[in-house]
Each structure stands twice: as C-alpha cells, then as structure tokens.
Short mmCIF file of C-alpha atoms in Angstrom, two decimals:
data_model
loop_
_atom_site.label_atom_id
_atom_site.label_comp_id
_atom_site.label_asym_id
_atom_site.label_seq_id
_atom_site.Cartn_x
_atom_site.Cartn_y
_atom_site.Cartn_z
CA MET A 1 102.98 76.70 88.03
CA ASN A 2 106.14 75.02 89.38
CA LYS A 3 104.93 71.76 88.86
CA ALA A 4 104.21 72.37 85.08
CA LEU A 5 107.56 74.13 84.67
CA LEU A 6 109.46 71.27 86.27
CA ALA A 7 107.76 68.76 84.09
CA HIS A 8 108.23 70.90 80.83
CA PHE A 9 111.90 71.94 81.08
CA TYR A 10 113.36 69.63 83.66
CA ALA A 11 111.65 66.32 82.79
CA VAL A 12 110.43 65.88 86.41
CA LYS A 13 107.48 63.36 86.05
CA HIS A 14 106.08 63.70 89.59
CA TRP A 15 106.45 66.45 92.02
CA ASP A 16 104.61 67.59 95.09
CA ILE A 17 105.25 69.22 98.40
CA PRO A 18 103.09 68.83 101.72
CA ASP A 19 100.66 71.61 102.80
CA GLY A 20 102.35 74.21 104.65
CA PHE A 21 105.67 74.12 102.70
CA LEU A 22 106.59 76.87 100.33
CA CYS A 23 108.44 76.57 96.91
CA PRO A 24 110.23 79.57 95.37
CA PRO A 25 109.55 80.24 91.84
CA VAL A 26 111.43 77.71 89.49
CA PRO A 27 112.58 80.57 86.98
CA GLY A 28 114.45 82.45 89.78
CA ARG A 29 116.00 79.18 91.01
CA ALA A 30 117.13 78.20 87.65
CA ASP A 31 118.88 81.56 87.31
CA TYR A 32 120.85 80.94 90.43
CA ILE A 33 121.90 77.54 89.15
CA HIS A 34 122.98 78.94 85.79
CA HIS A 35 124.95 81.78 87.69
CA LEU A 36 126.66 78.99 89.75
CA ALA A 37 127.56 77.27 86.55
CA ASP A 38 129.14 80.39 85.29
CA LEU A 39 131.05 80.85 88.42
CA LEU A 40 132.37 77.19 88.28
CA ALA A 41 133.26 77.65 84.76
CA GLY A 42 135.61 80.58 85.51
CA ASP A 43 137.95 81.63 82.90
CA SER A 44 137.98 78.36 81.09
CA GLY A 45 134.27 78.80 80.21
CA GLU A 46 133.71 75.06 80.69
CA VAL A 47 131.07 74.06 83.23
CA PRO A 48 132.28 70.96 85.20
CA LYS A 49 130.24 68.10 84.68
CA ASP A 50 131.42 66.25 87.92
CA ALA A 51 130.53 68.97 90.49
CA THR A 52 129.12 68.04 93.69
CA ILE A 53 127.03 70.64 95.39
CA LEU A 54 125.92 71.07 98.96
CA ASP A 55 122.43 72.40 99.29
CA ILE A 56 121.95 73.65 102.90
CA GLY A 57 118.24 73.64 103.83
CA THR A 58 117.00 71.71 100.99
CA GLY A 59 113.44 71.80 102.07
CA ALA A 60 110.59 69.76 100.96
CA ASN A 61 110.91 70.79 97.39
CA LEU A 62 114.27 69.88 95.92
CA ILE A 63 114.31 72.64 93.51
CA TYR A 64 118.15 73.14 93.27
CA PRO A 65 119.08 69.57 93.10
CA LEU A 66 116.38 68.92 90.39
CA ILE A 67 117.44 71.78 88.15
CA GLY A 68 121.21 71.42 88.64
CA ALA A 69 121.06 67.56 88.04
CA HIS A 70 118.89 67.93 84.93
CA GLU A 71 120.89 70.91 83.57
CA TYR A 72 124.48 70.10 84.35
CA GLY A 73 124.53 66.32 85.51
CA TRP A 74 125.78 67.68 88.92
CA ARG A 75 125.32 65.63 92.20
CA PHE A 76 123.80 67.20 95.09
CA THR A 77 124.02 66.49 98.87
CA GLY A 78 121.26 67.97 100.76
CA SER A 79 120.80 69.12 104.33
CA GLU A 80 117.50 69.62 106.12
CA ILE A 81 116.52 69.65 109.84
CA ASN A 82 112.72 69.59 109.50
CA PRO A 83 111.77 65.95 109.73
CA GLN A 84 108.66 66.61 107.53
CA ALA A 85 110.66 68.36 104.78
CA PHE A 86 113.32 65.72 104.91
CA ALA A 87 110.73 62.93 104.38
CA SER A 88 109.05 64.86 101.75
CA ALA A 89 112.38 65.35 99.98
CA GLN A 90 113.18 61.71 100.07
CA ALA A 91 109.85 60.79 98.71
CA GLY A 92 110.17 63.47 96.07
CA LEU A 93 113.64 62.14 94.99
CA SER A 94 112.46 58.58 94.35
CA MET A 95 109.39 59.89 92.54
CA ALA A 96 110.76 62.86 90.63
CA THR A 97 112.08 61.14 87.44
CA ARG A 98 110.05 57.89 87.21
CA ALA A 99 108.03 57.53 84.09
#
C-alpha cells in the first residue's frame, strides 16, 4: 500500500525497503509533514520553500524526506545508526525519483 501511495501522490518511481524493516503508513506521515508546514508558516501563512529539516532516525524508508521534498521542496538531512538501514536509504534516495 505504501509503495502505491508514494508512486501515486509523491511521484516516487522506485521504492523498496529490506526485509525486517518497517514503514509507517504514508498518510499519517504526510499529516505530520503538513502539520510541520503549518508550524513553519506561523502567522504569515507562507510555508518556507528553503527549509532544511533534520530527520533523526531516518530509517530504511525515507518517508519524511520523500514526502517533504515533493510537497514543499524542502531539503532534508537524515541521520541513521543502523548500517543496513543507512545503506537502504542511500540506495532508495538514488532510485526514488528515477524514471
């Protein structure tokens, strides 16, 4: 389901995570991203296009960076201590938006 939602709503062409890793449901994570946009917009109501977000514990799935970059053009810096999750995230990043 997540793979289909990412492809349909966020233009992610290729997405996969290794066995044994979990991915939270995309709609809930999109809600968090939109809430963050509201917080960053503040009283002005304008969502900053040049925001840089730190995603602590990015995991193997890159959900926040994929959604935030697509929806708002934000840049993300991810941190991850699990070597397999890190490798998967790096591979996923290079494949996510390829045609």
